[in-house]
Coordinates of C-alpha atoms in Angstrom, one line a residue:
F228 CA 63.4 -64.3 -14.3
Y229 CA 67.0 -63.3 -14.1
D230 CA 69.8 -65.8 -13.9
D231 CA 73.4 -65.0 -12.9
D232 CA 74.3 -64.2 -16.5
S233 CA 71.6 -61.7 -17.1
A234 CA 72.1 -60.0 -13.7
A235 CA 75.8 -59.6 -14.6
Y236 CA 74.8 -58.2 -18.0
Q237 CA 72.4 -55.8 -16.4
S238 CA 75.0 -54.6 -13.9
N239 CA 77.5 -54.0 -16.7
M240 CA 74.9 -52.2 -18.8
L241 CA 74.0 -49.9 -16.0
Q242 CA 77.5 -48.6 -15.9
L243 CA 77.1 -47.0 -19.3
S244 CA 77.1 -43.1 -19.2
F245 CA 73.5 -43.0 -20.5
W246 CA 72.1 -45.1 -17.6
R247 CA 74.1 -43.3 -15.0
A248 CA 72.7 -40.0 -16.3
F249 CA 69.2 -41.5 -16.5
D250 CA 69.4 -42.7 -12.9
R251 CA 70.7 -39.3 -11.6
E252 CA 67.8 -37.5 -13.3
F253 CA 65.2 -40.1 -12.2
H254 CA 66.3 -39.8 -8.6
R255 CA 66.3 -36.0 -8.8
Q256 CA 62.7 -36.0 -10.2
I257 CA 61.3 -38.5 -7.7
T258 CA 62.7 -36.6 -4.7
A259 CA 61.6 -33.2 -6.2
L260 CA 58.0 -34.4 -7.0
A261 CA 57.2 -36.9 -4.3
P262 CA 55.7 -35.9 -1.0
R263 CA 58.3 -35.4 1.7
R264 CA 58.8 -38.0 4.4
G265 CA 56.0 -40.3 3.3
C266 CA 56.0 -43.9 2.1
L267 CA 57.5 -44.8 -1.3
L268 CA 56.5 -48.0 -3.1
E269 CA 58.8 -49.3 -5.7
I270 CA 57.3 -51.9 -8.1
G271 CA 59.8 -54.2 -9.8
G272 CA 62.6 -52.8 -7.7
G273 CA 65.2 -55.3 -8.7
T274 CA 68.5 -54.8 -6.9
G275 CA 67.4 -51.5 -5.3
R276 CA 68.8 -49.3 -8.1
M277 CA 66.1 -46.7 -7.6
S278 CA 65.0 -47.2 -4.0
I279 CA 68.4 -47.1 -2.3
P280 CA 69.5 -43.7 -3.6
T281 CA 65.9 -42.3 -3.2
A282 CA 65.4 -43.7 0.3
P283 CA 66.7 -40.7 2.3
A284 CA 63.7 -38.6 1.0
F285 CA 61.2 -40.9 2.6
D286 CA 60.2 -42.2 6.1
R287 CA 59.5 -45.7 4.7
V288 CA 60.3 -47.4 1.4
L289 CA 58.7 -50.6 0.3
S290 CA 60.2 -52.3 -2.7
F291 CA 59.5 -55.6 -4.4
D292 CA 60.5 -57.7 -7.3
I293 CA 59.3 -61.1 -8.6
A294 CA 62.9 -62.3 -8.9
E295 CA 64.1 -63.6 -5.5
G296 CA 67.8 -63.2 -6.5
M297 CA 67.3 -59.5 -7.2
V298 CA 65.6 -59.0 -3.9
R299 CA 68.5 -60.7 -2.1
A300 CA 70.9 -58.4 -3.9
A301 CA 68.9 -55.4 -2.8
L302 CA 68.9 -56.7 0.8
R303 CA 72.7 -57.1 0.7
D304 CA 73.1 -53.5 -0.5
R305 CA 70.7 -52.2 2.1
D306 CA 72.3 -54.1 4.9
A307 CA 75.8 -52.9 3.8
A308 CA 74.6 -49.3 4.5
G309 CA 75.0 -50.0 8.2
G310 CA 71.6 -49.0 9.5
R311 CA 71.2 -45.9 7.3
L312 CA 68.5 -47.7 5.3
D313 CA 66.6 -49.5 8.1
H314 CA 63.4 -47.9 6.9
V315 CA 63.7 -49.7 3.5
E316 CA 62.0 -53.1 3.1
Y317 CA 62.3 -55.5 0.3
F318 CA 60.1 -58.5 -0.6
V319 CA 59.2 -60.9 -3.4
A320 CA 55.9 -60.2 -5.1
D321 CA 54.2 -59.9 -8.5
A322 CA 53.5 -56.5 -10.0
E323 CA 50.2 -57.7 -11.4
N324 CA 48.9 -58.5 -7.9
I325 CA 50.5 -56.2 -5.4
P326 CA 50.1 -57.7 -1.9
L327 CA 49.5 -54.3 -0.1
R328 CA 46.3 -52.6 0.8
D329 CA 45.2 -49.6 -1.3
A330 CA 46.7 -46.2 -0.5
V331 CA 49.5 -47.6 1.7
A332 CA 52.0 -45.4 -0.2
D333 CA 52.3 -41.7 -0.8
A334 CA 54.2 -42.2 -4.0
A335 CA 54.9 -45.2 -6.3
L336 CA 57.4 -45.8 -9.0
F337 CA 58.7 -48.3 -11.4
S338 CA 61.4 -48.2 -14.0
G339 CA 62.0 -50.5 -16.9
I340 CA 59.6 -53.3 -15.9
L341 CA 56.6 -53.0 -18.3
H342 CA 58.3 -55.1 -21.0
H343 CA 58.8 -57.9 -18.4
V344 CA 55.1 -58.3 -17.5
A345 CA 52.3 -60.1 -19.4
R346 CA 49.8 -57.3 -18.7
P347 CA 51.3 -53.9 -18.4
D348 CA 47.8 -52.3 -18.1
V349 CA 47.2 -54.4 -14.9
V350 CA 50.5 -53.3 -13.4
V351 CA 49.7 -49.6 -14.0
Q352 CA 46.2 -50.1 -12.6
E353 CA 47.7 -51.9 -9.5
M354 CA 50.2 -49.0 -9.0
A355 CA 47.4 -46.4 -9.2

């Protein structure tokens, strides 16, 4: 779980040129490869770092994280967009037991979460 100190560290780390370039390319690849206008599921979405910039390419975005504070931060950023991201939903959940029915999403993604989970194989299986 993230506390205030680690969330601040993560925020500062993401300002490094490597991570800014990574994020730009990741968003470009997701929007290029994903089906248009479908539903995107983001697993371990944190503060919405991937879902918010990618959201315009989808009709619906579902994103979750196990850390309630991260989900609250994503909700704040979504709400600050002034209705432009009303199709984006955030919730608290565990990546090893995704609380959605099978095949609800047209595309799924995660970034930088497998080292945070006890059973990465289960997360990948849940995503599939």
